[in-house]
Short mmCIF file of C-alpha atoms and ligand atoms in Angstrom, two decimals:
data_model
loop_
_atom_site.label_atom_id
_atom_site.label_comp_id
_atom_site.label_asym_id
_atom_site.label_seq_id
_atom_site.Cartn_x
_atom_site.Cartn_y
_atom_site.Cartn_z
CA MET A 1 -83.22 223.09 -74.96
CA SER A 2 -83.37 226.87 -74.83
CA GLN A 3 -82.25 229.61 -72.54
CA PRO A 4 -84.98 230.91 -70.20
CA ILE A 5 -86.07 234.51 -70.77
CA SER A 6 -85.90 235.28 -67.07
CA SER A 7 -82.61 234.82 -65.33
CA ALA A 8 -84.36 234.57 -61.93
CA ILE A 9 -83.95 230.79 -62.02
CA PRO A 10 -80.38 229.93 -62.97
CA PHE A 11 -80.36 227.86 -66.16
CA LYS A 12 -78.99 224.35 -65.87
CA PHE A 13 -78.42 221.88 -68.69
CA GLN A 14 -79.77 218.35 -68.30
CA ASN A 15 -79.47 214.94 -69.97
CA ASN A 16 -82.05 213.49 -72.36
CA TYR A 17 -82.74 210.23 -70.55
CA ILE A 18 -81.88 210.67 -66.87
CA LYS A 19 -82.03 213.66 -64.60
CA PHE A 20 -78.46 213.62 -63.45
CA GLU A 21 -77.65 215.02 -60.04
CA PRO A 22 -73.92 215.46 -59.62
CA PRO A 23 -72.84 213.35 -56.66
CA GLY A 24 -73.40 215.05 -53.32
CA LEU A 25 -70.85 215.30 -50.57
CA PHE A 26 -72.30 212.29 -48.71
CA ASP A 27 -71.95 209.95 -51.71
CA PHE A 28 -68.52 211.33 -52.50
CA LEU A 29 -67.30 210.71 -48.93
CA LYS A 30 -68.91 207.24 -48.90
CA TRP A 31 -67.04 206.38 -52.12
CA ARG A 32 -63.72 207.68 -50.81
CA TRP A 33 -64.20 205.93 -47.43
CA ASN A 34 -65.08 202.57 -49.02
CA ALA A 35 -62.10 202.88 -51.35
CA LEU A 36 -59.83 203.54 -48.39
CA VAL A 37 -61.21 200.57 -46.39
CA ASP A 38 -61.09 198.22 -49.39
CA GLY A 39 -57.70 199.42 -50.61
CA HIS A 40 -58.84 200.77 -54.02
CA PRO A 41 -57.52 201.43 -56.51
CA LYS A 42 -55.17 198.46 -56.50
CA SER A 43 -51.79 199.10 -58.10
CA ALA A 44 -51.55 198.25 -61.77
CA GLN A 45 -49.79 194.95 -62.55
CA SER A 46 -48.03 196.59 -65.47
CA PRO A 47 -47.55 200.15 -66.70
CA THR A 48 -49.80 201.48 -69.46
CA PRO A 49 -48.17 200.42 -72.74
CA LYS A 50 -46.26 203.23 -74.41
CA VAL A 51 -44.35 203.24 -77.68
CA ASP A 52 -42.12 205.83 -79.32
CA THR A 53 -44.23 208.12 -81.45
CA ASP A 54 -43.55 208.19 -85.19
CA LEU A 55 -43.08 211.96 -85.36
CA VAL A 56 -41.67 211.75 -88.89
CA PHE A 57 -44.88 210.16 -90.20
CA ILE A 58 -47.08 212.56 -88.23
CA HIS A 59 -45.28 215.66 -89.53
CA ASP A 60 -44.99 214.41 -93.12
CA ASN A 61 -48.67 213.41 -93.07
CA GLY A 62 -49.55 216.81 -91.62
CA LYS A 63 -47.90 218.57 -94.55
CA ALA A 64 -49.34 216.34 -97.26
CA SER A 65 -52.67 218.13 -97.37
CA ASP A 66 -53.78 216.66 -100.71
CA LYS A 67 -52.90 213.09 -99.84
CA MET A 68 -53.05 212.97 -96.06
CA GLN A 69 -53.82 209.49 -94.79
CA PRO A 70 -56.48 209.35 -92.06
CA ALA A 71 -54.58 208.50 -88.88
CA ILE A 72 -55.00 208.62 -85.13
CA THR A 73 -52.24 208.89 -82.53
CA TRP A 74 -53.13 208.39 -78.85
CA ILE A 75 -51.35 211.05 -76.76
CA GLY A 76 -52.86 209.89 -73.45
CA HIS A 77 -56.17 210.02 -71.54
CA ALA A 78 -58.84 211.52 -73.89
CA THR A 79 -56.23 213.37 -75.93
CA ALA A 80 -55.66 212.13 -79.47
CA LEU A 81 -54.25 213.63 -82.64
CA VAL A 82 -56.58 212.86 -85.52
CA GLN A 83 -55.35 213.58 -89.06
CA PHE A 84 -57.68 213.58 -92.08
CA SER A 85 -58.55 215.73 -95.11
CA GLY A 86 -55.41 217.84 -94.66
CA LEU A 87 -56.37 218.78 -91.07
CA ASN A 88 -54.61 218.15 -87.77
CA MET A 89 -57.19 217.90 -84.99
CA LEU A 90 -56.85 217.32 -81.24
CA THR A 91 -59.46 215.90 -78.89
CA ASP A 92 -59.70 217.12 -75.25
CA PRO A 93 -56.04 218.18 -75.01
CA ILE A 94 -54.38 217.70 -71.64
CA PHE A 95 -50.59 217.78 -71.53
CA SER A 96 -50.28 218.85 -67.87
CA GLU A 97 -48.88 216.72 -65.08
CA ARG A 98 -52.16 216.77 -63.14
CA ALA A 99 -55.88 216.92 -64.01
CA SER A 100 -56.71 219.49 -61.37
CA PRO A 101 -57.37 223.18 -60.74
CA ILE A 102 -54.22 223.24 -58.60
CA SER A 103 -50.89 222.24 -60.11
CA SER A 104 -49.53 220.58 -56.94
CA ILE A 105 -52.46 218.30 -56.00
CA GLY A 106 -55.01 216.10 -57.77
CA PRO A 107 -54.75 213.09 -60.10
CA LYS A 108 -51.21 212.82 -61.48
CA ARG A 109 -50.44 211.26 -64.83
CA ALA A 110 -48.98 207.76 -64.91
CA GLN A 111 -47.41 208.27 -68.34
CA PRO A 112 -46.16 211.48 -69.92
CA PRO A 113 -47.99 212.72 -73.02
CA ALA A 114 -46.79 210.81 -76.08
CA ILE A 115 -46.01 214.05 -77.91
CA ALA A 116 -44.84 217.25 -76.22
CA LEU A 117 -46.82 220.36 -77.18
CA LYS A 118 -43.79 221.80 -78.96
CA ASP A 119 -43.47 218.68 -81.14
CA LEU A 120 -47.04 218.74 -82.47
CA PRO A 121 -47.72 219.64 -86.08
CA HIS A 122 -49.69 222.87 -86.55
CA ILE A 123 -53.11 222.13 -85.02
CA ASP A 124 -56.12 223.34 -87.04
CA LEU A 125 -59.03 222.20 -84.86
CA VAL A 126 -59.53 221.31 -81.20
CA LEU A 127 -62.67 219.52 -79.96
CA ILE A 128 -63.56 220.04 -76.28
CA SER A 129 -66.25 217.59 -75.05
CA HIS A 130 -66.92 219.27 -71.67
CA ASN A 131 -65.26 221.35 -69.00
CA HIS A 132 -64.07 218.75 -66.46
CA TYR A 133 -60.39 219.26 -65.60
CA ASP A 134 -59.22 216.08 -67.32
CA HIS A 135 -60.77 217.32 -70.62
CA LEU A 136 -60.34 221.10 -70.49
CA ASP A 137 -56.86 222.01 -69.30
CA GLU A 138 -56.01 225.70 -69.06
CA SER A 139 -52.28 225.44 -69.59
CA SER A 140 -52.67 223.16 -72.65
CA VAL A 141 -55.32 225.44 -74.17
CA ARG A 142 -53.12 228.52 -73.62
CA SER A 143 -50.14 226.82 -75.29
CA LEU A 144 -52.20 225.71 -78.28
CA ALA A 145 -53.72 229.17 -78.70
CA SER A 146 -50.21 230.63 -78.93
CA GLN A 147 -48.78 228.01 -81.30
CA PRO A 148 -46.65 229.36 -84.16
CA GLY A 149 -48.88 230.22 -87.11
CA GLY A 150 -51.88 231.16 -84.98
CA SER A 151 -54.50 229.66 -82.73
CA PRO A 152 -56.45 226.59 -83.78
CA LEU A 153 -60.24 226.82 -83.90
CA PHE A 154 -61.70 225.52 -80.63
CA LEU A 155 -65.13 223.86 -80.89
CA VAL A 156 -66.72 223.81 -77.44
CA PRO A 157 -70.06 223.05 -75.75
CA ALA A 158 -72.60 225.83 -75.17
CA GLY A 159 -71.56 227.99 -72.23
CA VAL A 160 -67.83 227.23 -72.43
CA LYS A 161 -66.83 230.06 -74.81
CA SER A 162 -66.81 232.68 -72.04
CA TRP A 163 -64.06 230.70 -70.25
CA PHE A 164 -61.91 231.00 -73.40
CA ILE A 165 -62.71 234.69 -73.78
CA SER A 166 -61.59 235.23 -70.17
CA LEU A 167 -58.19 233.80 -71.22
CA GLY A 168 -58.07 236.17 -74.21
CA ILE A 169 -58.78 233.37 -76.72
CA SER A 170 -61.44 234.24 -79.27
CA ASN A 171 -61.09 231.67 -82.07
CA VAL A 172 -63.90 229.63 -80.50
CA VAL A 173 -67.28 228.34 -81.68
CA GLU A 174 -69.71 227.04 -79.09
CA LEU A 175 -72.44 224.59 -80.00
CA MET A 176 -75.73 223.29 -78.63
CA TRP A 177 -76.65 219.65 -79.23
CA TRP A 178 -77.25 218.94 -82.94
CA GLN A 179 -75.80 222.30 -83.97
CA SER A 180 -73.04 222.03 -86.52
CA HIS A 181 -70.09 224.00 -87.76
CA ARG A 182 -68.46 223.87 -91.17
CA ALA A 183 -64.69 224.15 -91.18
CA GLN A 184 -62.60 224.60 -94.31
CA SER A 185 -60.08 221.91 -95.08
CA PRO A 186 -57.53 221.79 -97.92
CA LYS A 187 -59.84 219.18 -99.47
CA GLY A 188 -63.08 221.12 -99.18
CA SER A 189 -65.24 221.48 -96.13
CA VAL A 190 -65.75 219.39 -93.04
CA GLU A 191 -68.97 219.35 -91.03
CA ILE A 192 -68.71 218.94 -87.27
CA VAL A 193 -71.92 218.22 -85.32
CA PHE A 194 -72.16 218.41 -81.52
CA THR A 195 -74.33 215.60 -80.15
CA PRO A 196 -75.90 214.60 -76.84
CA VAL A 197 -74.17 212.09 -74.57
CA GLN A 198 -75.08 211.36 -70.94
CA HIS A 199 -72.73 213.13 -68.54
CA TRP A 200 -72.46 216.41 -66.63
CA SER A 201 -70.24 219.47 -66.31
CA GLY A 202 -68.63 221.67 -63.70
CA ARG A 203 -65.27 222.98 -62.58
CA THR A 204 -66.31 224.19 -59.12
CA LEU A 205 -68.98 223.30 -56.56
CA THR A 206 -71.19 226.14 -57.80
CA ASP A 207 -71.15 225.81 -61.62
CA ARG A 208 -72.46 222.26 -62.03
CA MET A 209 -74.56 221.75 -65.20
CA ASP A 210 -74.07 225.45 -66.14
CA THR A 211 -72.34 224.48 -69.40
CA LEU A 212 -73.15 221.70 -71.85
CA TRP A 213 -71.32 218.40 -72.52
CA GLY A 214 -71.43 216.16 -75.56
CA GLY A 215 -69.78 214.20 -78.34
CA PHE A 216 -68.61 215.35 -81.77
CA ALA A 217 -69.48 213.76 -85.10
CA VAL A 218 -67.06 214.85 -87.83
CA PHE A 219 -67.94 214.35 -91.49
CA ALA A 220 -65.37 214.76 -94.24
CA ASP A 221 -65.69 213.28 -97.72
CA ASP A 222 -62.99 210.75 -96.97
CA PHE A 223 -63.47 210.16 -93.24
CA HIS A 224 -66.30 209.98 -90.69
CA PHE A 225 -65.11 210.29 -87.10
CA PHE A 226 -66.74 210.41 -83.66
CA HIS A 227 -65.23 211.72 -80.38
CA VAL A 228 -67.39 210.41 -77.52
CA GLY A 229 -65.68 212.24 -74.61
CA ASP A 230 -67.10 211.24 -71.21
CA THR A 231 -70.43 209.44 -71.09
CA SER A 232 -72.55 206.90 -69.31
CA TYR A 233 -74.61 204.51 -71.42
CA SER A 234 -77.90 205.85 -72.79
CA PRO A 235 -80.18 205.59 -75.85
CA ASP A 236 -78.47 208.78 -77.09
CA PHE A 237 -76.14 206.58 -79.14
CA GLN A 238 -79.00 204.93 -81.00
CA ASP A 239 -80.43 208.42 -81.60
CA ILE A 240 -77.07 209.53 -83.05
CA ALA A 241 -76.89 206.52 -85.38
CA LYS A 242 -80.46 207.13 -86.54
CA ARG A 243 -79.83 210.82 -87.09
CA PHE A 244 -76.88 210.17 -89.41
CA ALA A 245 -78.16 206.96 -91.05
CA ASP A 246 -78.91 208.74 -94.34
CA ARG A 247 -75.33 209.84 -94.81
CA GLN A 248 -73.96 206.48 -93.67
CA PRO A 249 -76.00 203.89 -95.62
CA ASP A 250 -73.23 201.29 -95.89
CA HIS A 251 -71.45 201.56 -92.57
CA GLY A 252 -71.17 203.94 -89.67
CA PHE A 253 -68.19 205.96 -88.49
CA ASP A 254 -64.74 205.06 -89.80
CA LEU A 255 -63.24 205.78 -86.39
CA VAL A 256 -64.84 206.22 -82.97
CA LEU A 257 -62.86 207.15 -79.86
CA ILE A 258 -64.65 205.51 -76.91
CA PRO A 259 -63.82 205.88 -73.19
CA ILE A 260 -63.18 202.60 -71.34
CA GLY A 261 -61.81 203.81 -67.96
CA ALA A 262 -62.96 205.45 -64.70
CA TYR A 263 -65.96 203.13 -64.16
CA ALA A 264 -65.59 201.65 -60.64
CA PRO A 265 -67.47 201.44 -58.34
CA ARG A 266 -70.59 201.18 -60.49
CA TRP A 267 -72.97 202.55 -57.83
CA PHE A 268 -71.01 205.83 -57.92
CA MET A 269 -69.85 205.94 -61.55
CA LYS A 270 -72.64 204.35 -63.61
CA ASP A 271 -74.44 207.63 -64.39
CA GLN A 272 -71.15 209.33 -65.31
CA HIS A 273 -68.91 206.82 -67.10
CA VAL A 274 -69.45 203.67 -69.15
CA ASP A 275 -67.78 200.40 -68.23
CA PRO A 276 -66.06 198.48 -71.07
CA ALA A 277 -69.14 196.30 -71.73
CA GLU A 278 -71.13 199.49 -72.34
CA SER A 279 -68.27 200.89 -74.44
CA VAL A 280 -68.71 197.88 -76.73
CA GLN A 281 -72.43 198.65 -76.93
CA ILE A 282 -71.57 202.20 -78.10
CA HIS A 283 -69.24 200.72 -80.73
CA LYS A 284 -72.17 198.62 -81.99
CA ASP A 285 -74.76 201.42 -81.76
CA LEU A 286 -72.58 203.75 -83.86
CA ARG A 287 -71.81 200.92 -86.37
CA ALA A 288 -68.16 201.83 -86.07
CA ARG A 289 -65.72 200.39 -88.58
CA LYS A 290 -63.02 200.80 -85.99
CA SER A 291 -63.10 201.99 -82.41
CA VAL A 292 -60.09 203.01 -80.37
CA ALA A 293 -60.20 202.98 -76.56
CA TYR A 294 -59.15 206.09 -74.66
CA HIS A 295 -59.76 207.71 -71.25
CA TRP A 296 -57.78 205.01 -69.43
CA GLY A 297 -54.23 204.26 -68.25
CA THR A 298 -53.26 207.90 -67.71
CA PHE A 299 -55.01 209.44 -64.67
CA SER A 300 -56.33 207.32 -61.81
CA LEU A 301 -59.84 208.76 -61.30
CA SER A 302 -61.73 205.77 -59.88
CA ASP A 303 -61.49 202.44 -58.05
CA GLU A 304 -60.34 200.08 -60.81
CA ALA A 305 -56.60 199.59 -61.29
CA LEU A 306 -55.13 201.63 -64.17
CA ASP A 307 -54.54 198.48 -66.22
CA ASP A 308 -57.99 196.86 -65.63
CA PRO A 309 -59.96 198.52 -68.49
CA PRO A 310 -58.33 196.74 -71.47
CA VAL A 311 -58.77 193.37 -69.71
CA ALA A 312 -62.48 194.10 -69.20
CA LEU A 313 -62.67 195.35 -72.81
CA ALA A 314 -61.22 192.05 -74.09
CA ALA A 315 -63.87 190.10 -72.14
CA ALA A 316 -66.66 192.34 -73.48
CA ARG A 317 -65.39 191.97 -77.06
CA GLN A 318 -65.42 188.22 -76.71
CA GLU A 319 -68.95 188.23 -75.36
CA HIS A 320 -70.14 190.31 -78.34
CA ASP A 321 -67.98 188.43 -80.86
CA ILE A 322 -66.08 191.56 -81.86
CA SER A 323 -62.50 191.27 -83.09
CA GLU A 324 -59.64 193.00 -81.32
CA SER A 325 -58.82 195.01 -84.42
CA ALA A 326 -62.41 196.37 -84.56
CA PHE A 327 -62.20 197.85 -81.04
CA VAL A 328 -58.60 198.16 -80.03
CA ALA A 329 -56.79 199.47 -76.96
CA ILE A 330 -53.67 200.95 -78.55
CA SER A 331 -50.51 202.04 -76.73
CA ILE A 332 -49.85 205.63 -75.77
CA GLY A 333 -47.85 207.06 -78.66
CA GLN A 334 -49.10 204.50 -81.18
CA THR A 335 -50.37 205.70 -84.56
CA LEU A 336 -53.08 203.81 -86.41
CA LYS A 337 -53.30 204.50 -90.14
CA LEU A 338 -56.83 204.14 -91.43
CA PRO A 339 -58.31 203.54 -94.87
CA VAL A 340 -59.87 206.42 -96.77
CA ARG A 341 -63.67 206.19 -96.72
CA THR A 342 -64.94 205.03 -100.07
CA ALA A 343 -68.63 204.25 -99.46
CA HIS A 344 -70.96 207.11 -98.62
ZN1 LIG B 401 -66.24 214.34 -67.22
ZN1 LIG B 402 -63.03 212.30 -67.97
#
């Protein structure tokens, strides 16, 4: 994929396996009308599970650069703190009350973020999968950029850097699919590769597909991690596994964060978001040692109830004979400590 020489035709990014047209006004209104008539989304039977965060562990682990234990803490939605190789990394940080361009309207969070911005350890790296409001939040990005000790490095899809520059934030690297960036860690260097997934981008009605979207594969000596972001199901995941097979002869990623929410109704969502059965297929395609579910239970973005996704995930796991511990829906605030990667 390359930029056209002439700017007469505006450049738009596109998926590898389907030509995605962002939903038009007619389909959007049909979805909203049907949801209104059918009473979707139904209220959740129970609130999204939330536990007190172990801030002592997180901060101690964050300081122990030479013996940091790989760990993931779910903060809510697609936001997670991932600790490995002496680095503190955030995925798609949103700490705001709403996922919206306007602070008084739009999807409101059902649970507060598990960790307040001020209680985070010093963040070294931030991965932004795409520019939808529930993944790229201006107020959270501004706060992180002004954290004590200096801005983290933001890794973003091609075309998104100019948005950061417009906020006065310059510690940003933008990547095309399969481009990589090497970041220094206290334990050496970490390679981060931006990969295709099947989704779309846009923050207004006029900038759709202007910037790229994707997943991030992160390779450290002691930890291989994948942040899927938003995706529908496509052969891209088999391509990713094939691409990295040489460096993962024994098993695939040690940890994969996979979205399981915002999938109903399928006629409207299937080219944008996976359902939990497809999430399990991604887990298998990437040969994940452990997958953790995210992108559910925080913002109501679709027709399923907020607490439906883990129930559908459990059914899909059973069908594929996958254990709960291999693909787990953890509580907001929960920390999972993971083994150091030994096989290469
Ligand atoms: Zn999205
Ligand atoms: Zn999303």
